[in-house]
Coordinates of C-alpha atoms and ligand atoms in Angstrom, one line a residue:
X104 CA 33.3 15.6 47.5
X105 CA 33.8 17.7 44.5
X106 CA 36.8 19.4 45.9
X107 CA 38.3 16.3 47.0
X108 CA 37.7 14.5 43.7
X109 CA 39.3 17.5 42.0
X110 CA 42.1 17.6 44.3
X111 CA 42.8 13.9 43.4
X112 CA 42.7 14.8 39.9
X113 CA 45.2 17.5 40.2
X114 CA 47.5 15.3 42.1
X115 CA 47.2 12.6 39.4
X116 CA 48.0 15.2 36.6
X117 CA 50.9 16.3 38.4
X118 CA 52.3 12.8 38.4
X119 CA 52.6 13.3 34.5
X120 CA 51.3 9.9 33.3
X121 CA 48.5 11.6 31.1
X122 CA 51.7 13.0 29.4
X123 CA 52.5 9.9 27.7
X124 CA 50.9 9.5 24.4
X125 CA 50.9 5.8 24.4
X126 CA 49.3 5.8 27.8
X127 CA 46.6 8.0 26.0
X128 CA 46.3 5.8 23.2
X129 CA 45.8 2.7 25.2
X130 CA 43.0 3.9 27.3
X131 CA 41.2 5.5 24.3
X132 CA 41.2 1.8 22.9
X133 CA 39.9 0.5 26.2
X134 CA 37.0 3.1 26.0
X135 CA 36.2 2.0 22.5
X136 CA 36.1 -1.6 23.4
X137 CA 33.8 -0.8 26.3
X138 CA 31.7 1.5 24.2
X139 CA 31.1 -1.2 21.4
X140 CA 30.4 -3.8 24.2
X141 CA 27.5 -1.6 25.3
X142 CA 26.2 -0.5 22.2
X143 CA 22.6 -2.2 22.8
X144 CA 22.5 -0.8 26.1
X145 CA 23.3 2.6 25.2
X146 CA 20.4 2.5 22.5
X147 CA 18.0 1.1 25.2
X148 CA 18.8 4.1 27.4
X149 CA 18.3 6.6 25.0
X150 CA 15.1 5.1 24.0
X151 CA 13.9 5.1 27.6
X152 CA 14.7 8.9 28.1
X153 CA 13.1 10.1 25.1
X154 CA 12.1 7.2 22.7
X155 CA 15.0 8.1 20.5
X156 CA 14.6 5.7 17.6
X157 CA 17.3 3.0 17.6
X158 CA 18.5 4.0 14.0
X159 CA 19.1 7.7 15.3
X160 CA 20.9 6.7 18.2
X161 CA 23.4 4.6 16.2
X162 CA 23.6 7.1 13.5
X163 CA 23.8 10.4 15.5
X164 CA 25.4 9.2 18.8
X165 CA 27.0 5.9 18.9
X166 CA 28.7 5.8 15.3
X167 CA 29.8 9.5 15.9
X168 CA 31.7 8.7 19.0
X169 CA 33.5 5.5 17.6
X170 CA 34.4 7.5 14.6
X171 CA 35.8 10.3 16.6
X172 CA 37.8 7.5 18.6
X173 CA 39.2 5.8 15.5
X174 CA 40.3 8.9 14.0
X175 CA 41.8 10.0 17.3
X176 CA 43.7 6.6 18.0
X177 CA 44.8 6.6 14.5
X178 CA 46.3 10.0 14.4
X179 CA 47.3 10.7 18.0
X180 CA 51.0 10.2 17.4
X181 CA 50.9 12.7 14.5
X182 CA 48.7 15.3 16.4
X183 CA 50.8 15.1 19.7
X184 CA 54.2 15.4 18.0
X185 CA 55.7 18.7 18.4
X186 CA 55.4 20.6 14.9
X187 CA 58.6 22.2 13.6
X188 CA 57.9 25.5 12.1
X189 CA 60.1 27.8 9.9
X190 CA 62.3 29.6 12.2
X191 CA 62.5 33.5 11.9
X192 CA 65.6 35.0 10.3
X193 CA 65.6 37.6 13.0
X194 CA 66.4 34.7 15.4
X195 CA 69.1 33.4 13.3
X196 CA 70.6 30.8 13.9
X197 CA 67.6 28.9 15.6
X198 CA 64.9 26.1 14.9
X199 CA 61.3 26.7 16.2
X200 CA 58.6 24.1 17.4
X201 CA 55.0 24.0 18.6
X202 CA 54.5 21.8 21.5
X203 CA 50.9 20.7 22.1
X204 CA 50.5 20.5 26.0
X205 CA 47.4 19.4 28.0
X206 CA 45.6 22.1 29.8
X207 CA 45.5 20.0 32.9
X208 CA 42.1 19.4 34.8
X209 CA 39.3 20.0 32.7
X210 CA 35.4 20.2 33.3
X211 CA 32.8 19.1 30.7
X212 CA 29.2 19.9 31.0
X213 CA 26.8 18.4 28.5
X214 CA 23.2 18.8 27.4
X215 CA 20.2 16.2 27.2
X216 CA 19.6 16.6 23.6
X217 CA 22.3 14.1 22.1
X218 CA 23.2 13.2 25.8
X219 CA 25.7 10.3 24.8
X220 CA 27.4 11.8 21.8
X221 CA 27.9 15.5 23.4
X222 CA 29.3 14.1 26.5
X223 CA 31.7 11.6 24.9
X224 CA 32.9 13.4 21.8
X225 CA 34.4 16.3 23.9
X226 CA 35.7 13.7 26.3
X227 CA 37.8 11.8 23.6
X228 CA 39.4 15.1 22.6
X229 CA 40.3 15.8 26.3
X230 CA 41.7 12.6 27.1
X231 CA 43.7 12.4 23.8
X232 CA 45.1 15.8 24.8
X233 CA 46.4 14.4 27.9
X234 CA 43.9 16.0 30.5
X235 CA 42.0 14.8 33.4
X236 CA 38.1 15.2 33.0
X237 CA 35.3 15.6 35.5
X238 CA 32.3 15.2 33.2
X239 CA 28.8 16.2 34.2
X240 CA 26.0 14.8 31.8
X241 CA 22.6 16.1 31.7
X242 CA 20.1 15.5 34.7
X243 CA 17.2 15.3 32.2
X244 CA 18.4 11.9 30.6
X245 CA 19.1 9.8 33.7
X246 CA 19.3 6.6 31.8
X247 CA 21.9 7.7 29.5
X248 CA 23.8 9.5 32.4
X249 CA 24.0 6.3 34.4
X250 CA 25.4 4.2 31.5
X251 CA 28.0 7.0 30.8
X252 CA 28.9 6.7 34.3
X253 CA 29.2 2.9 34.3
X254 CA 31.3 3.1 31.2
X255 CA 33.5 5.7 32.7
X256 CA 34.1 3.9 35.9
X257 CA 35.0 0.8 34.2
X258 CA 37.6 2.3 31.9
X259 CA 39.0 5.3 34.1
X260 CA 40.5 5.6 37.4
X261 CA 38.4 8.2 39.3
X262 CA 41.6 10.5 39.5
X263 CA 41.7 10.4 35.7
X264 CA 38.2 10.8 34.6
X265 CA 35.0 10.8 36.9
X266 CA 31.3 11.4 36.2
X267 CA 29.5 13.7 38.6
X268 CA 25.7 13.5 38.1
X269 CA 23.2 16.4 39.2
X270 CA 21.3 19.5 38.2
X271 CA 21.8 23.2 38.6
X272 CA 23.2 23.1 42.0
X273 CA 25.8 20.3 41.2
X274 CA 26.7 22.4 38.1
X275 CA 27.1 25.4 40.2
X276 CA 29.4 23.7 42.7
X277 CA 31.4 22.4 40.0
X278 CA 31.8 26.0 38.5
X279 CA 33.0 27.3 41.9
X280 CA 36.2 25.1 41.6
X281 CA 39.3 26.2 39.7
X282 CA 39.7 24.5 36.3
X283 CA 42.1 24.5 33.6
X284 CA 39.6 24.3 30.8
X285 CA 35.8 24.2 30.8
X286 CA 34.0 22.7 27.8
X287 CA 30.2 23.5 27.7
X288 CA 27.5 22.5 25.5
X289 CA 24.0 24.1 26.2
X290 CA 21.7 27.1 25.9
X291 CA 23.0 30.5 25.5
X292 CA 21.4 31.5 29.0
X293 CA 23.6 28.8 30.8
X294 CA 26.6 29.7 28.6
X295 CA 26.5 33.1 29.9
X296 CA 26.5 31.7 33.4
X297 CA 29.6 29.4 32.6
X298 CA 31.6 32.4 30.9
X299 CA 31.1 34.4 34.1
X300 CA 32.2 31.6 36.4
X301 CA 35.3 30.8 34.2
X302 CA 36.3 34.5 34.0
X303 CA 36.8 34.4 37.7
X304 CA 39.9 32.3 37.2
X305 CA 40.6 33.3 33.7
X306 CA 39.7 29.8 32.6
X307 CA 39.7 29.3 29.0
X308 CA 36.3 27.9 27.5
X309 CA 34.6 26.5 24.8
X310 CA 30.9 27.3 24.6
X311 CA 28.8 25.2 22.2
X312 CA 25.5 27.0 22.2
X313 CA 22.5 27.5 20.2
X314 CA 20.4 29.9 18.1
X315 CA 17.8 30.4 15.5
X316 CA 19.0 28.7 12.4
X317 CA 17.7 30.3 9.1
X318 CA 16.9 28.0 6.2
X319 CA 16.5 30.0 2.8
X320 CA 14.9 28.4 -0.1
X321 CA 15.1 30.3 -3.4
X322 CA 13.0 30.1 -6.6
X323 CA 15.9 28.0 -8.2
X324 CA 15.8 25.4 -5.5
X325 CA 14.9 21.7 -6.3
X326 CA 11.7 21.7 -4.1
X327 CA 11.4 18.0 -3.8
X328 CA 14.8 17.2 -2.7
X329 CA 14.8 20.4 -0.5
X330 CA 11.6 19.3 1.3
X331 CA 13.1 15.7 1.8
X332 CA 16.3 16.9 3.3
X333 CA 14.7 19.6 5.5
X334 CA 12.1 17.1 6.8
X335 CA 15.0 14.9 7.7
X336 CA 17.0 17.6 9.4
X337 CA 14.3 19.2 11.2
X338 CA 12.4 16.2 12.7
X339 CA 15.5 13.9 13.5
X340 CA 15.5 13.7 17.4
X341 CA 11.8 15.4 17.1
X342 CA 13.6 18.8 16.2
X343 CA 15.7 18.9 19.5
X344 CA 18.8 19.5 17.5
X345 CA 21.1 22.6 17.9
X346 CA 21.7 22.7 14.3
X347 CA 18.3 21.8 13.1
X348 CA 16.6 24.5 10.6
X349 CA 14.6 26.8 13.1
X350 CA 12.6 28.8 10.4
X351 CA 12.3 28.6 6.5
X352 CA 12.5 31.8 4.5
X353 CA 11.0 31.0 1.0
X354 CA 10.6 32.6 -2.2
X355 CA 6.8 33.3 -2.6
X356 CA 6.5 32.1 -5.9
X357 CA 7.3 28.3 -4.8
X358 CA 5.6 28.3 -1.2
X359 CA 2.7 26.2 -2.0
X360 CA 4.5 23.6 -4.1
X361 CA 7.0 23.3 -1.0
X362 CA 4.0 22.8 1.3
X363 CA 2.7 20.1 -1.0
X364 CA 6.2 18.4 -1.2
X365 CA 6.7 18.7 2.8
X366 CA 3.3 17.0 3.4
X367 CA 4.3 14.1 1.2
X368 CA 7.7 13.9 2.8
X369 CA 6.5 14.0 6.4
X370 CA 4.1 11.2 5.6
X371 CA 6.7 9.1 3.7
X372 CA 9.1 9.6 6.8
X373 CA 6.7 9.0 9.6
X374 CA 3.4 7.8 8.1
X375 CA 0.1 9.7 8.3
X376 CA 0.1 9.0 11.9
X377 CA 3.4 10.0 13.3
X378 CA 2.5 9.4 16.9
X379 CA 2.5 5.8 16.1
X380 CA 5.9 5.8 14.2
X381 CA 8.8 4.1 15.9
X382 CA 11.0 6.6 14.0
X383 CA 9.9 9.6 15.8
X384 CA 11.3 10.9 19.1
X385 CA 9.3 12.4 21.9
X386 CA 9.7 15.8 23.7
X387 CA 12.2 15.6 26.6
X388 CA 9.9 16.6 29.4
X389 CA 6.7 18.6 30.2
X390 CA 8.4 21.7 30.7
X391 CA 9.8 21.7 27.3
X392 CA 6.5 20.2 25.9
X393 CA 4.4 23.4 27.4
X394 CA 7.0 25.7 26.1
X395 CA 6.5 24.4 22.5
X396 CA 2.7 24.0 22.7
X397 CA 2.6 27.7 23.6
X398 CA 4.4 28.5 20.3
X399 CA 1.3 27.0 18.5
X400 CA -1.3 29.4 20.0
X401 CA -3.0 31.8 17.3
X402 CA -0.9 30.3 14.7
X403 CA -1.9 28.6 11.4
X404 CA -0.7 25.1 11.2
X405 CA -0.7 24.0 7.6
X406 CA 0.7 20.6 8.5
X407 CA 0.6 18.9 12.1
X408 CA -0.2 20.7 15.3
X409 CA -1.6 17.7 17.2
X410 CA 0.0 17.3 20.6
X411 CA -0.4 14.9 23.5
X412 CA 0.9 15.7 26.8
X413 CA 0.7 12.1 28.3
X414 CA 3.1 10.8 25.7
X415 CA 5.0 14.0 25.1
X416 CA 4.4 14.0 21.6
X417 CA 4.1 16.9 19.2
X418 CA 3.5 16.3 15.5
X419 CA 5.8 17.3 12.9
X420 CA 4.2 20.7 12.5
X421 CA 4.5 23.4 9.9
X422 CA 3.3 27.0 10.8
X423 CA 2.4 29.5 7.9
X424 CA 3.7 33.2 8.1
X425 CA 3.9 33.7 11.7
X426 CA 4.6 37.4 12.8
X427 CA 8.2 38.0 13.9
X428 CA 7.2 39.1 17.3
X429 CA 5.2 35.8 17.9
X430 CA 6.0 33.3 20.6
X431 CA 7.6 30.9 17.6
X432 CA 9.8 33.3 16.4
X433 CA 11.2 34.7 19.5
X434 CA 13.7 32.2 20.6
X435 CA 15.4 29.1 19.2
X436 CA 12.3 26.6 18.7
X437 CA 14.1 23.3 19.6
X438 CA 11.2 21.1 18.8
X439 CA 9.4 19.6 15.8
X440 CA 7.8 22.8 14.9
X441 CA 8.7 24.7 11.6
X442 CA 7.7 28.3 10.8
X443 CA 7.6 29.4 7.2
X444 CA 7.9 33.0 6.1
X445 CA 7.8 34.0 2.5
X446 CA 10.1 36.7 0.8
X447 CA 10.0 38.5 -2.5
X448 CA 13.5 40.1 -2.5
X449 CA 16.8 39.4 -0.8
X450 CA 16.6 42.6 1.2
X451 CA 13.7 41.1 3.3
X452 CA 15.9 38.0 4.0
X453 CA 18.4 40.3 5.2
X454 CA 16.1 42.2 7.5
X455 CA 14.8 39.0 9.0
X456 CA 18.1 37.3 9.7
X457 CA 19.6 40.3 11.2
X458 CA 16.7 40.5 13.4
X459 CA 18.5 37.8 15.6
X460 CA 21.8 37.0 17.1
X461 CA 24.6 35.1 14.9
X462 CA 23.0 31.6 14.5
X463 CA 24.6 28.3 15.0
X464 CA 23.7 27.2 11.5
X465 CA 22.4 28.5 8.3
X466 CA 21.2 26.6 5.3
X467 CA 20.7 27.8 1.6
X468 CA 18.7 25.7 -1.0
X469 CA 19.3 26.9 -4.5
X470 CA 20.5 25.6 -7.7
X471 CA 22.1 28.9 -8.5
X472 CA 25.5 28.3 -7.3
X473 CA 26.6 32.0 -7.2
X474 CA 23.5 33.0 -5.4
X475 CA 23.8 30.5 -2.8
X476 CA 27.6 31.3 -2.3
X477 CA 26.7 35.2 -2.0
X478 CA 24.3 34.1 0.9
X479 CA 26.8 32.1 2.6
X480 CA 29.3 34.9 2.5
X481 CA 26.8 37.4 3.6
X482 CA 25.8 36.3 6.9
X483 CA 27.9 35.2 10.0
X484 CA 27.0 31.8 11.5
X485 CA 28.6 29.0 13.1
X486 CA 28.6 26.4 10.2
X487 CA 26.1 25.3 7.6
X488 CA 25.3 23.6 4.2
X489 CA 24.1 24.5 0.8
X490 CA 21.2 22.2 -0.4
X491 CA 21.2 20.1 2.6
X492 CA 20.6 20.5 6.4
X493 CA 22.6 19.2 9.6
X494 CA 25.3 17.3 7.4
X495 CA 28.3 19.6 8.1
X496 CA 28.2 17.8 11.7
X497 CA 29.4 14.7 10.5
X498 CA 32.6 16.0 8.6
X499 CA 35.3 15.6 11.1
X500 CA 37.4 17.8 8.9
X501 CA 35.2 20.7 9.5
X502 CA 35.2 22.8 12.8
X503 CA 31.9 22.5 14.7
X504 CA 30.9 25.6 16.9
X505 CA 29.1 28.9 16.8
X506 CA 29.9 32.3 16.5
X507 CA 28.8 35.4 18.8
X508 CA 25.9 34.4 20.7
X509 CA 25.8 30.8 19.3
X510 CA 29.2 30.0 20.7
X511 CA 32.9 30.3 21.2
X512 CA 35.4 27.6 19.9
X513 CA 34.9 24.6 17.9
X514 CA 35.8 20.9 17.9
X515 CA 35.7 17.5 16.0
X516 CA 38.5 15.4 14.5
X517 CA 41.9 17.1 15.1
X518 CA 40.3 20.3 16.3
X519 CA 39.0 18.5 19.5
X520 CA 42.6 17.5 20.3
X521 CA 43.8 21.1 19.5
X522 CA 40.8 22.6 21.6
X523 CA 42.1 20.7 24.7
X524 CA 45.8 21.4 24.1
X525 CA 47.6 24.7 25.0
X526 CA 49.9 25.3 22.0
X527 CA 53.4 26.1 23.3
X528 CA 55.7 28.1 20.8
X529 CA 59.4 27.3 21.6
X530 CA 62.6 28.6 19.8
X531 CA 65.8 26.7 20.2
X532 CA 68.8 29.3 19.7
X533 CA 72.2 27.9 18.7
X534 CA 75.1 29.3 20.5
X535 CA 77.7 29.4 17.6
X536 CA 76.8 32.9 16.6
X537 CA 75.4 35.9 18.5
X538 CA 74.4 38.8 16.3
X539 CA 75.0 42.0 18.3
X540 CA 72.6 44.6 16.7
X541 CA 69.4 43.8 19.3
X542 CA 71.6 44.5 22.4
X543 CA 71.9 47.9 24.0
X544 CA 73.6 50.3 23.9
X545 CA 71.3 51.0 20.5
X546 CA 73.2 54.1 19.4
X547 CA 73.7 53.6 15.5
X548 CA 71.5 50.4 15.5
X549 CA 68.3 51.9 14.4
X550 CA 69.1 52.0 10.9
X551 CA 70.4 48.4 10.8
X552 CA 67.4 47.1 12.6
X553 CA 65.0 48.8 10.0
X554 CA 66.9 47.6 7.1
X555 CA 66.7 44.3 8.4
X556 CA 62.8 44.3 9.0
X557 CA 62.5 45.7 5.7
X558 CA 64.5 43.0 4.0
X559 CA 62.5 40.5 5.7
X560 CA 59.1 41.7 4.8
Ligands
NAD825 P1 21.0 23.9 29.3 O1 21.9 25.1 29.1 O2 19.7 24.1 30.0 O3 21.9 22.6 30.1 C1 23.0 22.1 29.7 C2 23.9 21.7 31.0 O4 24.0 22.9 31.7 C3 23.2 20.7 31.8 O5 24.2 19.6 32.1 C4 22.7 21.3 32.9 O6 22.6 20.7 34.1 C5 23.6 22.4 33.1 N1 22.9 23.7 33.8 C6 21.8 23.9 33.7 N2 21.4 25.1 34.1 C7 22.5 25.6 34.9 C8 22.9 26.6 35.7 N3 22.0 27.5 36.0 N4 24.0 26.6 36.1 C9 25.1 25.8 35.7 N5 24.7 24.6 34.9 C10 23.4 24.6 34.4 O7 20.8 23.1 27.9 P2 19.9 21.9 27.5 O8 18.6 22.3 27.8 O9 20.4 20.5 28.2 O10 20.2 21.8 25.9 C11 19.5 22.5 25.0 C12 20.5 23.7 24.4 O11 21.6 23.3 24.0 C13 19.9 24.3 23.3 O12 19.9 25.8 23.5 C14 20.7 23.8 22.2 O13 20.8 24.7 21.2 C15 22.0 23.9 22.8 N6 22.9 22.8 22.2 C16 24.0 23.3 21.6 C17 24.9 22.5 21.0 C18 26.1 22.8 20.2 O14 26.8 21.8 19.9 N7 26.2 24.0 19.9 C19 24.4 21.0 21.0 C20 23.4 20.6 21.7 C21 22.5 21.6 22.3

């Protein structure tokens, strides 16, 4: 079934219909209408899947996709137009252009944590760039995946865009096919499986992965505001956010004050009984619940720590001074648990951060601008913020992606279009002059060419 579907997309791509920019714009506009029409149903599906609060569904999923669509529809003519660049004098007389061409038949595999946005935002880029798409959403959010399938079936012909649902076996079958581009969002572990499968056919990939994101708070930070912004960025989606702060590194002198501020902010956001708050999501499934609960073993929870397997609830939890080899400090946490480690000097920060692979995000809270800048420059990470968390994600002018183990490539805004386009550089040579010095026989021409390169540099 997958092979036949892909064969039909290959045949359709060859017709050249998707090369028309006006066709792409028309279909993106249709997609937008359909998404707006189903806003409430999308929120309801996300709530059914893991009790995602309606506000969070709108702010972090629905609005993000609409804003990517608006930007793309508005700018597509400009982005898709061949870009004239300065010709090289070595090619005189000539002109030069960069053409954006669609890769062709693309595969998008998405995760469960922002199941709507992380499936549809890359899709917008892929369609804008003129590709066909097979989209495999997560099997862990069946309600959201069903509505995505419904939308796609309404807007697109199956030989242009299709949704293929399923888990590992379906994903494996998809990866056995030959694609022109694979866009994957998910874990580092599966990212490596994707990269291996892609290497078989030298297929280019974007890998949007995860990591252990440090959040540094120095003694010059505004403690109250830092606590507020950290509580928001950490506990939104119940901590199941790839760019959530994973652990805090805080100057020893302000730790207690920070704990007091955290306690207040958590209560303000989610009340003293977060298990009854409509604004706090649940853990996606029992497997992840058990993985997270194991992290609490033998740790000191200064805030939270309550869990309930029946409702897959884990309270917003702060762990005080875990060991670096403890369960909670081993891998990405991906849940509402926040370990706090205190430091006295910058060397300690460096030692701890270098203990891990390059993270997807890094955050620094400090009112000392030069110190904050120095920390941003010191470490390699996907993207981040000074004096806030997560917010770099919403600026479509910023590339969103990881580095090293946290990913390959980036997208959002124009970069989504560029990611799904091959950039074809073409020189148009004039025929009225043909300078002779590049042609053999080369005798006596070496000096000329050396002079020319020197003159041009
Ligand atoms: P996952 O890697 O388990 O699954 C992602 C997708 O891959 C799913 O569609 C799944 O069906 C498929 N998959 C799972 N196992 C597979 C296998 N063996 N072979 C082929 N495909 C397979 O990730 P997840 O649990 O859905 O999401 C959580 C992870 O995603 C976290 O590590 C998080 O940091 C990361 N993430 C990254 C970003 C980002 O933008 N960088 C965004 C969200 C989540």
